[in-house]
PDB file of C-alpha atoms in Angstrom:
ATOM      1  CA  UNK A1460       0.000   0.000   0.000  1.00 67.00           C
ATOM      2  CA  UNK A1461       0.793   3.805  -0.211  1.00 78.00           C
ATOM      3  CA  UNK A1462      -0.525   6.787   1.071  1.00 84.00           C
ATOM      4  CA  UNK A1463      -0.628  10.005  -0.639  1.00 90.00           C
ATOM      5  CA  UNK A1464       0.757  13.491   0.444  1.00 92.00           C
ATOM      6  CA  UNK A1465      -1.648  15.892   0.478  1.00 94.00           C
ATOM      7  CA  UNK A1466      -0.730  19.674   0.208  1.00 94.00           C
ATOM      8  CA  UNK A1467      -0.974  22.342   1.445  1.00 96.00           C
ATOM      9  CA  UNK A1468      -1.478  21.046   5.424  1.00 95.00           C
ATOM     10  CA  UNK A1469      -3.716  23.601   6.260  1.00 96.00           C
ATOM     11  CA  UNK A1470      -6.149  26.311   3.982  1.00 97.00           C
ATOM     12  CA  UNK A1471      -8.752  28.571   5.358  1.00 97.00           C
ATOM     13  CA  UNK A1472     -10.880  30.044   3.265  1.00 97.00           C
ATOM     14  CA  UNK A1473     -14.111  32.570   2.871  1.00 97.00           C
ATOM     15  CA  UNK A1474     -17.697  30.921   2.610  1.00 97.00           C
ATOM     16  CA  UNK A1475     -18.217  31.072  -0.836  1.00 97.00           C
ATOM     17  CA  UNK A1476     -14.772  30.656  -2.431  1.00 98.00           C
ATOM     18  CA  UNK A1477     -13.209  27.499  -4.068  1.00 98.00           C
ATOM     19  CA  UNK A1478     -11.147  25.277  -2.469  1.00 98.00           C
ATOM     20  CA  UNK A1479      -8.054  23.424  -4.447  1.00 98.00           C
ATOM     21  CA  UNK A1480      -6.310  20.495  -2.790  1.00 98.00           C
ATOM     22  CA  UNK A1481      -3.604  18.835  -4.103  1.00 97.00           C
ATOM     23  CA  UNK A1482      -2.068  15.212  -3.410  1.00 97.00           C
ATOM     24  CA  UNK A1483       1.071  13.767  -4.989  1.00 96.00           C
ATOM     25  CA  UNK A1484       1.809   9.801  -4.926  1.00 94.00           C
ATOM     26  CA  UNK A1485       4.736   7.770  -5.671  1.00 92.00           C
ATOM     27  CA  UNK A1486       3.686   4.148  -7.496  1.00 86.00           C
ATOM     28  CA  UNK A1487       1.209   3.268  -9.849  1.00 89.00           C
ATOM     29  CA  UNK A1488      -2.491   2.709  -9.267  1.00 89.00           C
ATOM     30  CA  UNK A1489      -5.874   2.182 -10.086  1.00 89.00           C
ATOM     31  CA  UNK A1490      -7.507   4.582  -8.711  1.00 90.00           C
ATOM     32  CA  UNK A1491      -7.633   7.484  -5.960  1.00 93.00           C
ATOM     33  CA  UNK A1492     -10.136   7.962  -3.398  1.00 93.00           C
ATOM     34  CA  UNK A1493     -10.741  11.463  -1.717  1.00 96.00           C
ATOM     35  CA  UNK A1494     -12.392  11.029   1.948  1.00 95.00           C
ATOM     36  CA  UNK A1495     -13.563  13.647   4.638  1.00 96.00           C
ATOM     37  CA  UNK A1496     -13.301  13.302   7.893  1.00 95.00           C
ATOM     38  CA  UNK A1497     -15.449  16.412  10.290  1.00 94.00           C
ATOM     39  CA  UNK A1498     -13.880  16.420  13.705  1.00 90.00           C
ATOM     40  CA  UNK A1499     -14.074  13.014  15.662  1.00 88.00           C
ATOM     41  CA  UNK A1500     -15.746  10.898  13.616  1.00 89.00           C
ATOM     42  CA  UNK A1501     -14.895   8.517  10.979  1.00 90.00           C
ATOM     43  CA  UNK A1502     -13.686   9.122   7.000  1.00 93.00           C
ATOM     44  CA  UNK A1503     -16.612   9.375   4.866  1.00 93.00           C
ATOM     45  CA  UNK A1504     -16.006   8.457   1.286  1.00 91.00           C
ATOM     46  CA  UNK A1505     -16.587  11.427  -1.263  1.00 95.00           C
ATOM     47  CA  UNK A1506     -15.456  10.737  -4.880  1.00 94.00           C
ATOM     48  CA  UNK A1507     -13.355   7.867  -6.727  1.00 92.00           C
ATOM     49  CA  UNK A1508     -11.396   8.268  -9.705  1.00 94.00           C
ATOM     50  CA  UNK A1509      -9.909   5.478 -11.769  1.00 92.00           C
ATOM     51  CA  UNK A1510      -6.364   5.442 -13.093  1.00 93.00           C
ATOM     52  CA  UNK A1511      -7.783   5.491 -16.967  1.00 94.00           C
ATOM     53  CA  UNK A1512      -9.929   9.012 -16.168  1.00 96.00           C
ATOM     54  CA  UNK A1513      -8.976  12.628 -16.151  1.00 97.00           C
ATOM     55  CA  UNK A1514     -11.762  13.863 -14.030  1.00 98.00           C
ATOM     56  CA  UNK A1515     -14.499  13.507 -12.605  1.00 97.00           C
ATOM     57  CA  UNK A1516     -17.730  15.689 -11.184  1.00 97.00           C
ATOM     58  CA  UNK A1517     -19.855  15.055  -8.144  1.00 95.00           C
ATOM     59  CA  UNK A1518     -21.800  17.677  -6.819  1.00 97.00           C
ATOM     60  CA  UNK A1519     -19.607  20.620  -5.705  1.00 97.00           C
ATOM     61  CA  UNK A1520     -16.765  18.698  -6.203  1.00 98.00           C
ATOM     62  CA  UNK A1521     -14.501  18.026  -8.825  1.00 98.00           C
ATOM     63  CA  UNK A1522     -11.367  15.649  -8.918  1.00 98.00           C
ATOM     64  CA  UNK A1523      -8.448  15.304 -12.096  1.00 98.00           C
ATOM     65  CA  UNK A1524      -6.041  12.919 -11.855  1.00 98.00           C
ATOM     66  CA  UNK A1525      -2.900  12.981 -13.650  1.00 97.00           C
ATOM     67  CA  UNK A1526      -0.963   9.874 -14.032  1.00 95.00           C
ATOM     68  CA  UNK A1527       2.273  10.933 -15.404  1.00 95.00           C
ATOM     69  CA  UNK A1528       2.416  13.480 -12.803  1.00 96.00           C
ATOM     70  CA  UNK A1529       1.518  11.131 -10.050  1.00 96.00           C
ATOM     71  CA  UNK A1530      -1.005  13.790  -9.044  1.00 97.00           C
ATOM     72  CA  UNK A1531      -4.712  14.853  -8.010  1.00 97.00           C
ATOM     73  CA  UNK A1532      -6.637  17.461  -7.228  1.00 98.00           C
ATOM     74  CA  UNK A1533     -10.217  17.938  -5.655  1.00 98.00           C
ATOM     75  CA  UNK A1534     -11.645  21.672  -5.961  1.00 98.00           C
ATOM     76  CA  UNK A1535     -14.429  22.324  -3.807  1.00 98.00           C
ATOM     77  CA  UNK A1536     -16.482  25.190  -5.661  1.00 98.00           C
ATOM     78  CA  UNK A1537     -19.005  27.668  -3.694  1.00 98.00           C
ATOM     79  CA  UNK A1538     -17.525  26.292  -0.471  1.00 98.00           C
ATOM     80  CA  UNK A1539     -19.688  26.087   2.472  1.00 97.00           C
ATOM     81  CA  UNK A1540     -18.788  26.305   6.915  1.00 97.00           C
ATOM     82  CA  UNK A1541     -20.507  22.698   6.616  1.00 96.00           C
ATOM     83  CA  UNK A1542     -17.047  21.970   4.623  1.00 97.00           C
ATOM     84  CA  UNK A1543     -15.021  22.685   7.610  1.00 97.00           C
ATOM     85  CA  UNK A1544     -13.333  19.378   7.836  1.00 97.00           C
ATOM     86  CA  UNK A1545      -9.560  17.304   7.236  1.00 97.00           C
ATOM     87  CA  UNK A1546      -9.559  15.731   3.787  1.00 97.00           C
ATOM     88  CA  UNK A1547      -7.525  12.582   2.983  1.00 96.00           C
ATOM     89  CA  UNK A1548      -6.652  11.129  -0.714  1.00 95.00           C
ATOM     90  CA  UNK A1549      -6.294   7.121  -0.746  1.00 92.00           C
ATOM     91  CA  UNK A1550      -4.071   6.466  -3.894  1.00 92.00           C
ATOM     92  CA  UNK A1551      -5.100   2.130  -4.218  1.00 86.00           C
ATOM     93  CA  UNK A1552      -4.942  -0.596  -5.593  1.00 79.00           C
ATOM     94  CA  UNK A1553      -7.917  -2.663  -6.122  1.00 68.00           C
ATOM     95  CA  UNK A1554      -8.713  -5.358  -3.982  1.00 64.00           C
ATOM     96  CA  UNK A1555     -11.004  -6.174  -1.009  1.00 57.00           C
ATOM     97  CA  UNK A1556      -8.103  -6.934   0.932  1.00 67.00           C
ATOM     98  CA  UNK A1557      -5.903  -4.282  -0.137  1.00 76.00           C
ATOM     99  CA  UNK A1558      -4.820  -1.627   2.534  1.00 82.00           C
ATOM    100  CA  UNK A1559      -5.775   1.989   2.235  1.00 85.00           C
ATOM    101  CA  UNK A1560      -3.431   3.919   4.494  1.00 87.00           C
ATOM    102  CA  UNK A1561      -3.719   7.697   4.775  1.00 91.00           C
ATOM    103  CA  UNK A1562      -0.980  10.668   4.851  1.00 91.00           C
ATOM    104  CA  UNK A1563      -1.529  14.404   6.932  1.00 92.00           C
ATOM    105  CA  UNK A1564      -4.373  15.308   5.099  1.00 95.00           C
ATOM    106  CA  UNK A1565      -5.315  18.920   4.414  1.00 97.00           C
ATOM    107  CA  UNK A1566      -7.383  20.515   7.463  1.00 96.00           C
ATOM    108  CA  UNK A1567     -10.069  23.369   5.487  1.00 98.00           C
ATOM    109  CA  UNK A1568     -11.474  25.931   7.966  1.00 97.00           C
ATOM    110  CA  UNK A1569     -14.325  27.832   5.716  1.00 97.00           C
ATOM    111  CA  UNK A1570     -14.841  30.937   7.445  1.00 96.00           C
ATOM    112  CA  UNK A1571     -18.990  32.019   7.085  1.00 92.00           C
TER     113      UNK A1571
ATOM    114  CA  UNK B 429     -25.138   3.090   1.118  1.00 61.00           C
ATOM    115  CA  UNK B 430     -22.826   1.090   2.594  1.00 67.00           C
ATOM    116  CA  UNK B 431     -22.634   1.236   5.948  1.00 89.00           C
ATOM    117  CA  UNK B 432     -20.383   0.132   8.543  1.00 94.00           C
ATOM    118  CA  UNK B 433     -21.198   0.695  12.624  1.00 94.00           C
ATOM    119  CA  UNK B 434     -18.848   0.789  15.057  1.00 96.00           C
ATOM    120  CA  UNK B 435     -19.786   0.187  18.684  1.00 96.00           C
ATOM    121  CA  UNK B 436     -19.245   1.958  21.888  1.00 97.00           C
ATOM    122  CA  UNK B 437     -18.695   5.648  20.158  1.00 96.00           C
ATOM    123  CA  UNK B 438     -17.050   6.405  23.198  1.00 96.00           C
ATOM    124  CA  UNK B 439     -15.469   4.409  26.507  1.00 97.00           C
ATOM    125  CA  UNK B 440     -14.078   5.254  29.477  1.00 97.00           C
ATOM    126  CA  UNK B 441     -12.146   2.475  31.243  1.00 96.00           C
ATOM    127  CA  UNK B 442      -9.674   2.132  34.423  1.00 97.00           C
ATOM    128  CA  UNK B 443      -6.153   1.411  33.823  1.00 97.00           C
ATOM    129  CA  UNK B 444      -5.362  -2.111  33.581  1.00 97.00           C
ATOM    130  CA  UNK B 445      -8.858  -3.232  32.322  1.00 97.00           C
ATOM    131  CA  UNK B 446      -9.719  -4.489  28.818  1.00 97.00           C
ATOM    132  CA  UNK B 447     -12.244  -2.814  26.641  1.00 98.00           C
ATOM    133  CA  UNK B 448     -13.546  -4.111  23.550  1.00 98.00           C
ATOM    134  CA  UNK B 449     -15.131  -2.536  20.483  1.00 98.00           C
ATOM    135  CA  UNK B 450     -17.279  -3.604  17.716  1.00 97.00           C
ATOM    136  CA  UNK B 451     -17.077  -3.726  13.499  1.00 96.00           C
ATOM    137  CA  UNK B 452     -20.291  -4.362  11.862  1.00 96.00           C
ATOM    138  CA  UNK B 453     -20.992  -4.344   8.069  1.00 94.00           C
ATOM    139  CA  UNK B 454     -24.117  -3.980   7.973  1.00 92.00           C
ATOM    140  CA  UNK B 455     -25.285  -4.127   4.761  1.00 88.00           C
ATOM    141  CA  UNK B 456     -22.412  -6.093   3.469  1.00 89.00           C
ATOM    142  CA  UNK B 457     -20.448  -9.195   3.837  1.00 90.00           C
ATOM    143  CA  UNK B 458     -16.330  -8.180   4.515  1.00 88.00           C
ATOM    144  CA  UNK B 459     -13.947 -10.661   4.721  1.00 86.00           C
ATOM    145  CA  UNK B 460     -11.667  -8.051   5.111  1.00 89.00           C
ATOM    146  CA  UNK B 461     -11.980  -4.791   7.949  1.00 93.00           C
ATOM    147  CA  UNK B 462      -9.025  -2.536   8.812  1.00 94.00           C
ATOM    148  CA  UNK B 463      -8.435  -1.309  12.603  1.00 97.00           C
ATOM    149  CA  UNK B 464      -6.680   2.606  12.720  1.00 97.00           C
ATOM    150  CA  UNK B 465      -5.971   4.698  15.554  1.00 96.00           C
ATOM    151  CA  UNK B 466      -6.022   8.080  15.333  1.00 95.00           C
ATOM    152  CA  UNK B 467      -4.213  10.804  17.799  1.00 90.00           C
ATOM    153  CA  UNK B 468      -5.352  14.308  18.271  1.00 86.00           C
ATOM    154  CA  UNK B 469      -4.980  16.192  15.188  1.00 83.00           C
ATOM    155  CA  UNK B 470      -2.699  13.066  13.727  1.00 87.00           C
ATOM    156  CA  UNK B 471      -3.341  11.371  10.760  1.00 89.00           C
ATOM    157  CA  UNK B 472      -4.963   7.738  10.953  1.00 92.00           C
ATOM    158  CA  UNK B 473      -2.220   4.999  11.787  1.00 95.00           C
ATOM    159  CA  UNK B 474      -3.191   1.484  10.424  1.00 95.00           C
ATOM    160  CA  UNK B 475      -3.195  -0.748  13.020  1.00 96.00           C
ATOM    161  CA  UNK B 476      -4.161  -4.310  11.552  1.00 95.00           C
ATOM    162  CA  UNK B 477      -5.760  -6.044   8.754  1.00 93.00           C
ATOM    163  CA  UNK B 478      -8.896  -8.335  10.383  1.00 91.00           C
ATOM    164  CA  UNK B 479      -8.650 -10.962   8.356  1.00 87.00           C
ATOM    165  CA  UNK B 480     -12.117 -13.358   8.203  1.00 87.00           C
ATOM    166  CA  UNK B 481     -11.818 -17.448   9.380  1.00 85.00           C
ATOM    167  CA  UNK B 482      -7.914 -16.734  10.200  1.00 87.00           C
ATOM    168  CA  UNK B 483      -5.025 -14.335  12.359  1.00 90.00           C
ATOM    169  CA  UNK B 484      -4.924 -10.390  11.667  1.00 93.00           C
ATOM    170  CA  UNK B 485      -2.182  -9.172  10.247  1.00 93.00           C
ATOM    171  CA  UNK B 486      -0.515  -6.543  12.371  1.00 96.00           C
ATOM    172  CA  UNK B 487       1.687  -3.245  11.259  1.00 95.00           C
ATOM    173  CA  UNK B 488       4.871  -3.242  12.267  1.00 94.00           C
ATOM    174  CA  UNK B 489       5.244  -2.008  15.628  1.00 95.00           C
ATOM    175  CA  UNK B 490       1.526  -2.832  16.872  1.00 96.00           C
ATOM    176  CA  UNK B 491       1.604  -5.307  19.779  1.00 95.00           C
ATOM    177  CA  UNK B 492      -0.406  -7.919  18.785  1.00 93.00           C
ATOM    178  CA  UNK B 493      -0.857  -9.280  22.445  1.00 95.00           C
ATOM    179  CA  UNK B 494      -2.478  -6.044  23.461  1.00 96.00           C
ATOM    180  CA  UNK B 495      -4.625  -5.505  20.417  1.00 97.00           C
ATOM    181  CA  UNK B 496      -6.719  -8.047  19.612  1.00 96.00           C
ATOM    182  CA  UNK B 497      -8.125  -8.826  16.770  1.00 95.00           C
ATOM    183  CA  UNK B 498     -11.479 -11.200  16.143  1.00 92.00           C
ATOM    184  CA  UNK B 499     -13.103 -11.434  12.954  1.00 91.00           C
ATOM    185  CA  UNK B 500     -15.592 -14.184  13.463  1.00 84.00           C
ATOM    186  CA  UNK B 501     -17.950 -13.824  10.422  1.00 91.00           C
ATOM    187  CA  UNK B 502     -18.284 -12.148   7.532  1.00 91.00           C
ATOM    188  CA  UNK B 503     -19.737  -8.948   9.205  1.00 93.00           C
ATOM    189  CA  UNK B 504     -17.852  -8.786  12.102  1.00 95.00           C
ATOM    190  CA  UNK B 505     -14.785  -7.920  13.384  1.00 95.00           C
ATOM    191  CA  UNK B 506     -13.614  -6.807  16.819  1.00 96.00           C
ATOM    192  CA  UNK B 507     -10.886  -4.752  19.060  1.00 97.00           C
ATOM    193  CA  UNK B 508     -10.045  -5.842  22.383  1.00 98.00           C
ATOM    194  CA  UNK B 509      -7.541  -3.418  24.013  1.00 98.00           C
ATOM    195  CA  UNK B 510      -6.164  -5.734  26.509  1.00 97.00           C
ATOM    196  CA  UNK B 511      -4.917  -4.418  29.798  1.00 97.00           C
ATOM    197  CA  UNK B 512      -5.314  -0.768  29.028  1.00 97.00           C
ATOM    198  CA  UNK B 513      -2.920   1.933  29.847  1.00 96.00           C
ATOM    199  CA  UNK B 514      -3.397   5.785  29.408  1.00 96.00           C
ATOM    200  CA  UNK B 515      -1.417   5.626  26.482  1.00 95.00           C
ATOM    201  CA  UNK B 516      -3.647   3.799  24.643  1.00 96.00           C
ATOM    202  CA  UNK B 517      -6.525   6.733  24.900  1.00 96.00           C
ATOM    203  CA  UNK B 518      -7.080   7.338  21.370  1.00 96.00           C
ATOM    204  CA  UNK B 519      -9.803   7.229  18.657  1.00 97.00           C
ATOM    205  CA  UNK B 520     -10.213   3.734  16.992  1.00 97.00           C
ATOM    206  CA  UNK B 521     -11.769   3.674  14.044  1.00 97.00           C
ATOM    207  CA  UNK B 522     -12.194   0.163  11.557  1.00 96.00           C
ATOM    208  CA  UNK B 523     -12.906   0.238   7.992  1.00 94.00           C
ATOM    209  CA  UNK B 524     -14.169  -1.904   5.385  1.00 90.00           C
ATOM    210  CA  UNK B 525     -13.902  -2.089   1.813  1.00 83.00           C
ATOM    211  CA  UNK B 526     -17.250  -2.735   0.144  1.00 80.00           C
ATOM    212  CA  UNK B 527     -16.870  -5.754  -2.859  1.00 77.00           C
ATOM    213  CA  UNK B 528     -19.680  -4.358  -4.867  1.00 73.00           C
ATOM    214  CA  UNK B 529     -16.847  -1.329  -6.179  1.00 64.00           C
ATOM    215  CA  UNK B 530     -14.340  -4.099  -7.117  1.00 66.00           C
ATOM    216  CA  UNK B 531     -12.818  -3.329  -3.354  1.00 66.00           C
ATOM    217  CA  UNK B 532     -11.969  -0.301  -3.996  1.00 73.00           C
ATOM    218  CA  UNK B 533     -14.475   2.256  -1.670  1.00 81.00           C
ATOM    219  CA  UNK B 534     -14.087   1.712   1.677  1.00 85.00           C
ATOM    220  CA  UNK B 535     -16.411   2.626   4.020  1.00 90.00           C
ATOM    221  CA  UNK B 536     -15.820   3.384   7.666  1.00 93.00           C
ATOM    222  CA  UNK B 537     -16.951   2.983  11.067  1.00 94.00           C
ATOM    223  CA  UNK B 538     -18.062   6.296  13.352  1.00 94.00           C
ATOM    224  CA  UNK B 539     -14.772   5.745  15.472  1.00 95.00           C
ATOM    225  CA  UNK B 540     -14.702   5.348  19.183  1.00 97.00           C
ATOM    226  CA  UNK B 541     -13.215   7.372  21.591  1.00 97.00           C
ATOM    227  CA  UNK B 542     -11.156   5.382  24.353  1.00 97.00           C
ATOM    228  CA  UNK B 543      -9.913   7.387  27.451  1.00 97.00           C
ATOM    229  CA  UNK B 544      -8.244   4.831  30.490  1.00 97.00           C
ATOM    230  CA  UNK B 545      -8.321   6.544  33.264  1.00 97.00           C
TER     231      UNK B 545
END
């Protein structure tokens, strides 16, 4: 397994703005995974893309993915206080019994 | 969704006592869950792989003696913090990775916060 770096460590932002988060891993894959996690509780899975896409929409959110880089992003557009939260990328391999092990992650203070 | 439940949220235990916490898939079978722990404002540490019908496999550095590890069926899988020690306050939190997305989503647990007092 590998976990991702995600950068920077820490953004604050205005209600309203865009958020861009960035995470960089080392080997191949087959996809990266994007999780939140709000203060206390456990990761909740927000967006998957697979090594053969560019990018991909859900919501607010959109993800790229570049392989030759080794590198995603996830913007959060019109960003909300509810988006106050850490946010881990998951580079993986498939496989149920694969492990998904997690870096710093980003912590995104939205200010209302 | 997918959902896995994790049980107590939260425990508070005396020194020296065990404590043991819950994995349930519950709308899923995983023969597979993953144990972290998680320090204040720390990133999540993988602790084990629960492995179903046979031994965990433990990180390097986890003591396998004082975490242990039970994964009894296919929706199941359990913590025991064996002879607990302040140190070991922490938030646990399991994971499992749902078949139905190839493995690839995995879906976690609310955590549970352990203090030993």
């Amino acid at each position: 397994s590998q976990q991702g770096e995600e950068d920077p460590q820490a953004l604050s932002i205005q209600e309203g703005e865009n958020a861009t988060m960035n995470c960089s891993y080392k080997t191949s894959i087959n996809n990266l995974q994007w999780y939140r996690q709000n203060s206390g509780r456990g990761l909740v899975h927000l967006i998957l893309i697979r090594s053969n896409e560019r990018e991909k929409h859900s919501g607010r959110l959109r993800v790229t993915l570049d392989t030759s880089k080794k590198s995603s992003s996830l913007l959060i557009t019109a960003s909300r206080a509810a988006d106050t939260a850490s946010y881990f990328c998951a580079p993986t391999t498939t496989g149920a019994n694969s492990k998904l092990t997690f870096g710093k992650g980003i912590t995104l203070s939205v200010r209302p | 969704g997918a959902v896995v439940s994790q049980h107590p949220s939260w425990v508070i235990c005396k020194s020296g006592t065990s404590v043991k916490i819950e994995c349930r898939s519950l709308d899923f079978q995983a023969t597979t869950m993953f144990w972290y722990r998680q320090f204040p404002k720390q990133s999540l540490m993988l602790m084990a792989t629960s492995n179903e019908g046979s031994k965990a496999t433990y990180e390097q550095g986890v003591e396998k003696d004082k975490f242990l590890i039970n994964h009894a069926s296919l929706t199941l899988s359990t913590l025991t913090v064996t002879s607990a020690h302040p140190e070991d306050s922490s938030f646990y939190i399991c994971s499992a990775r749902h078949p139905g997305t190839g493995g690839a989503e995995a879906f976690f647990g609310q955590g549970t916060r352990l203090t030993v007092v």
